[in-house]
Coordinates of C-alpha atoms and ligand atoms in Angstrom, one line a residue:
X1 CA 91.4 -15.8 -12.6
X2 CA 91.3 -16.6 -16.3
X3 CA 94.8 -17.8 -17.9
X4 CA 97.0 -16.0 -20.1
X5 CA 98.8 -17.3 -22.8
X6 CA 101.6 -17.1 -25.2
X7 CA 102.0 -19.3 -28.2
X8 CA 105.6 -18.5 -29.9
X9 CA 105.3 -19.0 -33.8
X10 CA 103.7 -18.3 -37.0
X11 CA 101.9 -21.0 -39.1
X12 CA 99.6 -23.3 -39.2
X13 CA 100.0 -25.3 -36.5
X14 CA 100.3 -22.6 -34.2
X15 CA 96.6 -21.5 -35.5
X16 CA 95.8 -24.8 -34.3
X17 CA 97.4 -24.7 -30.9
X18 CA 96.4 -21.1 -30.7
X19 CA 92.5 -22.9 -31.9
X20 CA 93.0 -25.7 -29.4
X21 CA 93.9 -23.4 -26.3
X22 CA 90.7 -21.0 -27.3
X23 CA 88.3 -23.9 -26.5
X24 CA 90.3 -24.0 -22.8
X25 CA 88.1 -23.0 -20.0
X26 CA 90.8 -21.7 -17.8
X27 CA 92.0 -19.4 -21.0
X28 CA 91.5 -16.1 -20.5
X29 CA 93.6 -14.5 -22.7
X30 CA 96.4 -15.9 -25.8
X31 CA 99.1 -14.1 -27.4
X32 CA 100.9 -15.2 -30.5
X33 CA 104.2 -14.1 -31.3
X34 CA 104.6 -13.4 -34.1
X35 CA 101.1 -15.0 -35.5
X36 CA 100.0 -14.1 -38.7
X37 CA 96.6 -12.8 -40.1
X38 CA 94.0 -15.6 -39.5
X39 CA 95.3 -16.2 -35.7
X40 CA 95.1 -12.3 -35.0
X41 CA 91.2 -13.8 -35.3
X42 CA 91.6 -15.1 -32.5
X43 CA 94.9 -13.9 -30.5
X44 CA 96.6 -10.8 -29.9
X45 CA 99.4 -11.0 -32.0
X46 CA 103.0 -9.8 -30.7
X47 CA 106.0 -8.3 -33.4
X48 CA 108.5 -10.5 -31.6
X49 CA 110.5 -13.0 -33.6
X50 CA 110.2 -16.4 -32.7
X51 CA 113.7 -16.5 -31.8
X52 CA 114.2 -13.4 -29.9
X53 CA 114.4 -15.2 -26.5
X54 CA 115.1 -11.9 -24.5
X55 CA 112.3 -10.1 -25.7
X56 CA 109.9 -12.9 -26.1
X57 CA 110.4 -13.7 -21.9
X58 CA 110.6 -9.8 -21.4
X59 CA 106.8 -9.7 -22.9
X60 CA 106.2 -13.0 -20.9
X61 CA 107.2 -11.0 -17.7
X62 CA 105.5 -7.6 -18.6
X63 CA 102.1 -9.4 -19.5
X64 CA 102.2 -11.7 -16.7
X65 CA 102.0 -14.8 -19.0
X66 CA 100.9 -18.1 -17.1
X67 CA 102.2 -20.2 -19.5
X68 CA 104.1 -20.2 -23.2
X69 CA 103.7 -22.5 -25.7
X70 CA 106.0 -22.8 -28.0
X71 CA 105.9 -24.5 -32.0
X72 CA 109.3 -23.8 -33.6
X73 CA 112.0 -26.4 -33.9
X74 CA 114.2 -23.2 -34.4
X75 CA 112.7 -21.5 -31.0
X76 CA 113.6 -24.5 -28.9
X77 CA 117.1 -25.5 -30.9
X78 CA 118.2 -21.4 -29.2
X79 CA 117.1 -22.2 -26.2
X80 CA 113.6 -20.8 -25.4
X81 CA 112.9 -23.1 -23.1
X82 CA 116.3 -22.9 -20.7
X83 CA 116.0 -19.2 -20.9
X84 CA 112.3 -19.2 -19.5
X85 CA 113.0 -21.7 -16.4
X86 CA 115.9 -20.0 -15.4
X87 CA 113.6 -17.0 -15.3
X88 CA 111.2 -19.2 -13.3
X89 CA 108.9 -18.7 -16.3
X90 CA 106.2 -22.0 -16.9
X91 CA 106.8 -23.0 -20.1
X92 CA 106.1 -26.2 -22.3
X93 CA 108.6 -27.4 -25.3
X94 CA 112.2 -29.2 -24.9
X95 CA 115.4 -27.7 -23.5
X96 CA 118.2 -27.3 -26.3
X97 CA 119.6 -29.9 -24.9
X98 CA 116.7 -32.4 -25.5
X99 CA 115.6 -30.7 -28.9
X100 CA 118.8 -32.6 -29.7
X101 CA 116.8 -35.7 -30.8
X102 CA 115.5 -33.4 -34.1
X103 CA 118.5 -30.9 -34.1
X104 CA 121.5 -33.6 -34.2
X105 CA 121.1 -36.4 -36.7
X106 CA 123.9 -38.4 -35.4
X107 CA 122.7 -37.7 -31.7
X108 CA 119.2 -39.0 -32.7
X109 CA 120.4 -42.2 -34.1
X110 CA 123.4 -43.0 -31.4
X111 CA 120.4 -43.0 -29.1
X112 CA 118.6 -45.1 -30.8
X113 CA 121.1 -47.5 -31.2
X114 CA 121.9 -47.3 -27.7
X115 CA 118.8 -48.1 -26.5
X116 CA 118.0 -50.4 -28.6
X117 CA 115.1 -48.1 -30.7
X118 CA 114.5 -50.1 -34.3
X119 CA 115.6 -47.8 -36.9
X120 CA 117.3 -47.9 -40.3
X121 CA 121.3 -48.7 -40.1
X122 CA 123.8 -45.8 -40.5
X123 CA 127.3 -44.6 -40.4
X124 CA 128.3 -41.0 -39.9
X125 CA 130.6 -38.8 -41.9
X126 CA 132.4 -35.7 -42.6
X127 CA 135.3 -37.0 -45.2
X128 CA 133.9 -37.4 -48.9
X129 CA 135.8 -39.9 -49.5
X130 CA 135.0 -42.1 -46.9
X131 CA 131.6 -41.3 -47.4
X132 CA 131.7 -42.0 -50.9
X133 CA 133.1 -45.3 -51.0
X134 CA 131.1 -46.0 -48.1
X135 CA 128.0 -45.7 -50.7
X136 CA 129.7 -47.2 -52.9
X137 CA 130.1 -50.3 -50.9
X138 CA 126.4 -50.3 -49.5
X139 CA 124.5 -49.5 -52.8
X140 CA 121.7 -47.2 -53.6
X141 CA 119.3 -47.0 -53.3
X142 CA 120.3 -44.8 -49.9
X143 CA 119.6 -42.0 -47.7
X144 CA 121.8 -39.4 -47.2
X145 CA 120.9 -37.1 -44.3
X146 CA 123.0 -33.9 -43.6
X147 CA 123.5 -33.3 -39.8
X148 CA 121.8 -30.1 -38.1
X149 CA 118.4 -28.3 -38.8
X150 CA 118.6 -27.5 -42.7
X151 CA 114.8 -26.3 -42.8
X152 CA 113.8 -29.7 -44.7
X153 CA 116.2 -29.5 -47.2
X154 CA 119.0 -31.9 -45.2
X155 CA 117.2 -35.1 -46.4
X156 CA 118.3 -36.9 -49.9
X157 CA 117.0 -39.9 -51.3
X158 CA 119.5 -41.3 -53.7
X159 CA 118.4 -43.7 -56.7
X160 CA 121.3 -43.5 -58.3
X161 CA 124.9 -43.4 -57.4
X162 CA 125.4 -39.9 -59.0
X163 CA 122.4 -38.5 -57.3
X164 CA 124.7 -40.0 -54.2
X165 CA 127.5 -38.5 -55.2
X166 CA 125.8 -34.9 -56.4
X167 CA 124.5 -35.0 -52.3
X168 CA 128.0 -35.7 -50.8
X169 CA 129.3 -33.0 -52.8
X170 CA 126.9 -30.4 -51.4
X171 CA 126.7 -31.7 -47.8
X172 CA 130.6 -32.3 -47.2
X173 CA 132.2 -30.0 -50.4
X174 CA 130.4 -27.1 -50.4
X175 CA 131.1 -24.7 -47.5
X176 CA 127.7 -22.9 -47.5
X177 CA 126.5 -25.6 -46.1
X178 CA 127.8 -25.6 -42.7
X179 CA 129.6 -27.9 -40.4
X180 CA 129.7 -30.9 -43.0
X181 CA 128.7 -34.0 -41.6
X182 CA 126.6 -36.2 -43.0
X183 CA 124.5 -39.7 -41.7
X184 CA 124.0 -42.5 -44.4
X185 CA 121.2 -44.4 -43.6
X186 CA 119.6 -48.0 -45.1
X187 CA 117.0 -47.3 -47.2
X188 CA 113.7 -48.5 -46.1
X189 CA 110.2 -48.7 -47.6
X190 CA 106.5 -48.7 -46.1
X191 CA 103.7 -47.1 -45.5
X192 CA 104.8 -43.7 -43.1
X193 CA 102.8 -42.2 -40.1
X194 CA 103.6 -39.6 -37.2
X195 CA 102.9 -40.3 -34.0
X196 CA 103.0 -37.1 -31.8
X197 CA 103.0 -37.7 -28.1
X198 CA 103.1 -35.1 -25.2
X199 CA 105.6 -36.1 -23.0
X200 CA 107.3 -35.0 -19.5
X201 CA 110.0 -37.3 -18.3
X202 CA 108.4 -41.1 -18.4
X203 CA 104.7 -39.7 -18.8
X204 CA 103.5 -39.7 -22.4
X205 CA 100.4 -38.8 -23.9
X206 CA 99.7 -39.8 -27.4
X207 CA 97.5 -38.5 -29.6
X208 CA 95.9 -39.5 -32.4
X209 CA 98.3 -41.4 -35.3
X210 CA 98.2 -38.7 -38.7
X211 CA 99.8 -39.2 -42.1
X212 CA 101.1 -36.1 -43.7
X213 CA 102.1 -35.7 -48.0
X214 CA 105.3 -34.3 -48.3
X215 CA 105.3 -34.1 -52.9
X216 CA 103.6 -31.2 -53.8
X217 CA 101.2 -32.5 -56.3
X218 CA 98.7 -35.1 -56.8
X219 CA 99.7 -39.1 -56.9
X220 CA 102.9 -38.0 -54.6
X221 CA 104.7 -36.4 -57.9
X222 CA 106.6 -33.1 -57.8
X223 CA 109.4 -31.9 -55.4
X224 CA 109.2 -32.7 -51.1
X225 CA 107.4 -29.7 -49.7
X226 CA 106.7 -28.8 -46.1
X227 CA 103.7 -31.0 -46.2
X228 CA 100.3 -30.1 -48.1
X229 CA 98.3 -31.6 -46.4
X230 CA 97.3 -35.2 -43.5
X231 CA 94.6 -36.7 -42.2
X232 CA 94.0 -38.9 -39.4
X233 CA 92.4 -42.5 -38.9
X234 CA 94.9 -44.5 -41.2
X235 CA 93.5 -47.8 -41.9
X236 CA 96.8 -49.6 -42.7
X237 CA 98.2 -49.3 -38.9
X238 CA 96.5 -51.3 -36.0
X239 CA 95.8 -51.4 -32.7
X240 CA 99.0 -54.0 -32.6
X241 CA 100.7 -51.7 -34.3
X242 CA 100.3 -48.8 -32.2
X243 CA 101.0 -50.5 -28.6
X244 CA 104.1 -51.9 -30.5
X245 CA 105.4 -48.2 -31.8
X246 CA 104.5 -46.8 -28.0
X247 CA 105.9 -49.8 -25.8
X248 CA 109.3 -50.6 -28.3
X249 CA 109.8 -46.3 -29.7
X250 CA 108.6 -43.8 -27.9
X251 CA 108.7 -45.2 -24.8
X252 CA 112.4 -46.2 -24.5
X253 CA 113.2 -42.9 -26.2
X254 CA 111.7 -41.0 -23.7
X255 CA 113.1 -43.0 -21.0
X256 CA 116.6 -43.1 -22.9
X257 CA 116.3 -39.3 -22.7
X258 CA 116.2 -39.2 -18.6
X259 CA 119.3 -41.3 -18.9
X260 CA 120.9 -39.6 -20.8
X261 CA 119.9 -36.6 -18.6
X262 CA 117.7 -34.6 -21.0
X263 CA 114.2 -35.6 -20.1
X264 CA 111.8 -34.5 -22.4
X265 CA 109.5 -31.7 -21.4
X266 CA 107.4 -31.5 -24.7
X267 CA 106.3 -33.2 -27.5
X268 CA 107.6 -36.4 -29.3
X269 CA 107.1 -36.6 -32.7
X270 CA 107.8 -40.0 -33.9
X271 CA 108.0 -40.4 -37.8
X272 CA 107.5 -44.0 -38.2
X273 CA 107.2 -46.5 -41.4
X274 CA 106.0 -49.4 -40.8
X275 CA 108.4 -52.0 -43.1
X276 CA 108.0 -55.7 -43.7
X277 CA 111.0 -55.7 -40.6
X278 CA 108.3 -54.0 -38.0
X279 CA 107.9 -50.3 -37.6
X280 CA 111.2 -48.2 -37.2
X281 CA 112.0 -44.7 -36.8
X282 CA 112.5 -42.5 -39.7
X283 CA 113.2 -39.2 -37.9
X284 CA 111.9 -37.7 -34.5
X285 CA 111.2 -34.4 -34.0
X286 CA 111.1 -32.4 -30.8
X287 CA 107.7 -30.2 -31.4
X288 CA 104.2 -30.6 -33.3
X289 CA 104.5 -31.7 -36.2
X290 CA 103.0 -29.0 -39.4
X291 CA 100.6 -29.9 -40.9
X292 CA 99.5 -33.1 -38.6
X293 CA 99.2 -30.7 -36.0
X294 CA 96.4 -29.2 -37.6
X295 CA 94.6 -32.4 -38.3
X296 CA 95.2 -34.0 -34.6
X297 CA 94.3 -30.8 -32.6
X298 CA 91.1 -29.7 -33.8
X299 CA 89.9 -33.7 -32.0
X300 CA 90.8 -32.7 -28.7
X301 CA 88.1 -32.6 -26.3
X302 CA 89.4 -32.0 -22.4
X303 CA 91.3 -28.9 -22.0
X304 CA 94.7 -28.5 -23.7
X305 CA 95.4 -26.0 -21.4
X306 CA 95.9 -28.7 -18.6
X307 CA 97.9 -30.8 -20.7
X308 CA 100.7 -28.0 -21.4
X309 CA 100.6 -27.3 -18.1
X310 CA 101.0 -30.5 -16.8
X311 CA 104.0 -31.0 -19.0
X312 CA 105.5 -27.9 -18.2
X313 CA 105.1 -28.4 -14.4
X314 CA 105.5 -31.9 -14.2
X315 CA 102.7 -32.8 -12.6
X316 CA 100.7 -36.0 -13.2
X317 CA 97.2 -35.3 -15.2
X318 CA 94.6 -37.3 -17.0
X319 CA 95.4 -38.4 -20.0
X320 CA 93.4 -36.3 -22.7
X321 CA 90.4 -37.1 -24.6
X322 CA 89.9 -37.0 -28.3
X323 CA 86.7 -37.2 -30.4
X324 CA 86.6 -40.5 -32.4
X325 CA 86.4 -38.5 -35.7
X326 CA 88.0 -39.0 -38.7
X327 CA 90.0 -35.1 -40.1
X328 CA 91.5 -34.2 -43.2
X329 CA 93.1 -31.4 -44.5
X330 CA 94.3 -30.1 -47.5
X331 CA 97.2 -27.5 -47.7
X332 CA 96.4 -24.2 -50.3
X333 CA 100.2 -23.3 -51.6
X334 CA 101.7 -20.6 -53.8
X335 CA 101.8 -21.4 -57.4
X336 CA 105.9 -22.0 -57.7
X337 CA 106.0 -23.8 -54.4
X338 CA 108.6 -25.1 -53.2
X339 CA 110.4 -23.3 -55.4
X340 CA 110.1 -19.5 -55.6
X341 CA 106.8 -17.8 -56.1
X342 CA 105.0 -14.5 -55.5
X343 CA 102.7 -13.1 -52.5
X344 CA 100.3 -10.6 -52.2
X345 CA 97.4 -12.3 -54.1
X346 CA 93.7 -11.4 -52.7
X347 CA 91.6 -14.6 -50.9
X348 CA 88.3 -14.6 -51.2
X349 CA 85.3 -16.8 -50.0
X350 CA 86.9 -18.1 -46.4
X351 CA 83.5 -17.3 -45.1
X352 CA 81.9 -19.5 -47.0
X353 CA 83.9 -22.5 -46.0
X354 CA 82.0 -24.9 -43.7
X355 CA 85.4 -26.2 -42.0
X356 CA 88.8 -24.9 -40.1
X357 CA 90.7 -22.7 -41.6
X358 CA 94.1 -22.7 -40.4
X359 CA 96.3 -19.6 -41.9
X360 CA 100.0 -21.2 -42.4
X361 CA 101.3 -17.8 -44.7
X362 CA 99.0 -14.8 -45.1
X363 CA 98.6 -11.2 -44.3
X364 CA 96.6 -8.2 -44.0
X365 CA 96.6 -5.3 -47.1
X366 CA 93.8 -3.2 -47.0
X367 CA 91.5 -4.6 -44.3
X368 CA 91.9 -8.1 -47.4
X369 CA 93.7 -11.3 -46.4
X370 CA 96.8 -11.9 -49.1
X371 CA 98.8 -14.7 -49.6
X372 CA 102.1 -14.0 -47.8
X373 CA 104.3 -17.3 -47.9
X374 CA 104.6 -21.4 -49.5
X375 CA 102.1 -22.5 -47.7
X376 CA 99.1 -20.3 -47.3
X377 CA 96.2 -22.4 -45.4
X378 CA 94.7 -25.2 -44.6
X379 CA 91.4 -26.2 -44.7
X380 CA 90.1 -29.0 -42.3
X381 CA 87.1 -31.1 -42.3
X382 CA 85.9 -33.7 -39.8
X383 CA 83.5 -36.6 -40.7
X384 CA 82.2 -40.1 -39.4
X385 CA 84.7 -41.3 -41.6
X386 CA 88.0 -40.4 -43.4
X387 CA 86.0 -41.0 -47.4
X388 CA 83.4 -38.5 -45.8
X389 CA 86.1 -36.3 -44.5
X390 CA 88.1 -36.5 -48.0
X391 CA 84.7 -35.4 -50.1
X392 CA 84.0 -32.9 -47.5
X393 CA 87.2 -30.9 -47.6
X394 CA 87.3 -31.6 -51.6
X395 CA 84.0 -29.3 -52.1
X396 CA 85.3 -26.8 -48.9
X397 CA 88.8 -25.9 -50.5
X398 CA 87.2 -25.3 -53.7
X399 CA 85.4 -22.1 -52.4
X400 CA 88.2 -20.9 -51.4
X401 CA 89.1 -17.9 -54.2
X402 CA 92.5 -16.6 -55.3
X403 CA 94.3 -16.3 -58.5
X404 CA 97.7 -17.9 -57.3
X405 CA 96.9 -21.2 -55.0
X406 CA 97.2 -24.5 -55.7
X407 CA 96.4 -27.8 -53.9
X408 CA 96.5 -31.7 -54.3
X409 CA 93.1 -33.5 -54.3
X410 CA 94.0 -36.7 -53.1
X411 CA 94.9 -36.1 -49.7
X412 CA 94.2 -39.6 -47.9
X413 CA 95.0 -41.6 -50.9
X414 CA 97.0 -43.9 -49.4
X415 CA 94.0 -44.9 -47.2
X416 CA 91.8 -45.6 -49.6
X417 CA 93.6 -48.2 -51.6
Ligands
AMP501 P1 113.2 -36.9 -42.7 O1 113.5 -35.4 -42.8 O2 114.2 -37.6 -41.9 O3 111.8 -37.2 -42.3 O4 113.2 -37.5 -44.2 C1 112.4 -37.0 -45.2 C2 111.8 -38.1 -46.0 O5 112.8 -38.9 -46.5 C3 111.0 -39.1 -45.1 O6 109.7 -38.6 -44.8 C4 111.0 -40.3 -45.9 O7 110.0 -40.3 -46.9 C5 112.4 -40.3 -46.5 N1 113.3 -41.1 -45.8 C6 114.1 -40.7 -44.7 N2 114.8 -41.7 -44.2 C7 114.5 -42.8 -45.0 C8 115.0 -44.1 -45.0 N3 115.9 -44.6 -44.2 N4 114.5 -44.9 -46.0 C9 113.6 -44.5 -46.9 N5 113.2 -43.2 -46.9 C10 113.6 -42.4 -46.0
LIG502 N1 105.1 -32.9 -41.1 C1 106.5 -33.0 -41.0 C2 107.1 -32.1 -40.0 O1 106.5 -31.4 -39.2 O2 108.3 -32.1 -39.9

């Protein structure tokens, strides 16, 4: 009998998993909860919130789900995942315990410096004082890094010592901000890449290398966003390069993980630089990343149903295959983001585009597709090459019509230097 399916999330990247797992033979059936308008295209989509663990594994139960997928850091960080196995529910993603590595700074780098991971140098604080003259004695510029899940917002690179100072103050000073604990990190420069890699225990599956753009406009100006948009194929890392991030990075993490008795069960997500010191770790995540996701998926050829499974299971599969094909894609945003900006504006002309459309933020108002968050879609286009792939998606974002989107049209730029 066919498979069924639930993929726990809402953007882009779970279009894409939700994309990926539609092209499974064994799929029968995918839910997404909560989805949003363009994967109710092609799921059922659930009201349950992505971080309603009871009633997400009551639905898995009532619908007798074969497997969950799961996207959200903030999902995993509740536990999702221990809830589910203790249920003797299949499901692939990290435990709480492992989503540590994206979820705990400090936890992050002490294994890295345990194990002997190349990364950037740090101390950990939650005295502004100490931290403060501890910039003051290491210089700008520096990285200041707040500890816990702060939604993208925890990172600050500081030129200037009052930019330094202006970040203590709101990481270790000011109370909304939690716990208070901050991780000062060398600043370090390079080209930057993600390496995602499916992983269960010392198994791990990588998948294609991806670039995202975090500034929201055009030559990397404007404020850090979610990402608006990657692509894949980046000339500037090698073969050499790749065995040495897999063999010196992910490797050792994952195995530093078993030791340290939280095997992963998910994916890696390694964001790398490589620096004129050799490639370190900037951060890891414990999921897909958003929006690489949407550019590494859509090359999968063999079934990412077995994958998951496999993962969740632990049993030893083939390693997937991917399509030697270069993708880009650009992200369509709200005028105003990241800052604050209005929804409900009409989209017009997706049927026209000859490409993936991945919804990120939209919804459904009068039988119309609206833009309902920051990031609103993304449009992906695969080519024989990455300048093909660039051109392509250029002319296929431009049909898209609505009064309130914007997008950068130099996604890639980096490669083509
Ligand atoms: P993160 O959330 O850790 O990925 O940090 C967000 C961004 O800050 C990264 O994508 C980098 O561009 C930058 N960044 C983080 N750590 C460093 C570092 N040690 N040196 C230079 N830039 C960094
Ligand atoms: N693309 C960055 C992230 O997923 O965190």
């Amino acid at each position: 009998m066919g498979k069924r399916v639930l993929v726990v999330g809402s953007g882009g990247r779970e279009h894409a998993i939700v994309d990926a797992l539609s092209r499974s033979p064994q799929v029968e059936k995918i839910y997404c909860a909560p989805g949003n308008a363009g994967i109710a295209l092609q799921a059922e989509c659930v009201a349950i919130k992505d971080t309603d663990v009871e009633s997400l594994k009551a639905f898995a139960i009532q619908t007798g789900i074969d497997l969950t997928v799961v996207g959200p850091e903030a999902s995993l960080a509740v536990g999702v995942i221990d809830a589910f196995r203790a249920a003797g529910l299949k499901i692939f993603g990290h435990t709480k315990a492992a989503t540590r590595i994206e979820s705990s700074k400090e936890f992050a780098k002490q294994i890295m410096v345990r194990y002997d991971i190349p990364t950037a140098t740090y101390e950990a604080f939650d005295n502004y004082e100490a931290a403060k003259a501890y910039v003051e004695r290491t210089g700008v510029p520096t990285v200041l890094k707040y500890d816990g899940l702060a939604a993208g917002k925890g990172v600050v690179v500081a030129m200037t010592m009052e930019d330094a100072d202006a970040a203590l103050r709101d990481m270790l000073l000011d109370e909304s901000f939690g716990r208070g604990r901050v991780v000062i990190e060398q600043y370090l420069e390079g080209p930057e890449f993600s390496l995602l890699c499916f992983v269960c225990g010392d198994k791990l599956y990588p998948m294609p290398m991806a670039q995202d753009h975090k500034r929201a406009y055009d030559g990397d100006k404007g404020p850090n966003t979610g990402g608006m948009g990657a692509y894949t194929c980046l000339p500037f890392i090698t073969e050499e390069d790749h065995q040495y991030a897999m063999e010196k990075i992910m490797r050792p993490t994952a195995a530093a993980m078993i030791a340290e008795g939280c095997p992963l069960t998910g994916v890696l997500y390694g964001g790398l630089m490589k620096t004129k010191d050799g490639i370190k770790v900037i951060e890891f995540n414990a999921r897909f990343g958003d929006p690489e996701t949407e550019v590494v998926l859509p090359l999968i050829s063999s079934d990412i149903y077995d994958i998951f499974e496999a993962v969740a299971t632990g049993r030893q599969t083939s390693e997937p295959t991917w399509e030697s094909l270069a993708t880009l894609g650009i992200v369509l945003a709200s005028k105003g983001y990241p800052g604050s900006y209005e929804k409900g504006y009409t989209i017009e002309g997706l049927e026209d585009v000859d490409g993936v459309v991945y919804h990120m933020g939209t919804a459904v108002k009068d039988d119309k597709i609206v833009t309902a968050g920051g990031r609103v879609m993304i449009v992906v286009c695969k080519a024989e090459t990455l300048a093909a792939a660039h051109a392509k998606a250029n002319s296929e974002v431009a049909k898209i019509k609505c009064d309130n989107l914007f997008y950068r049209t130099d996604i890639g730029h980096k490669a083509f230097k």
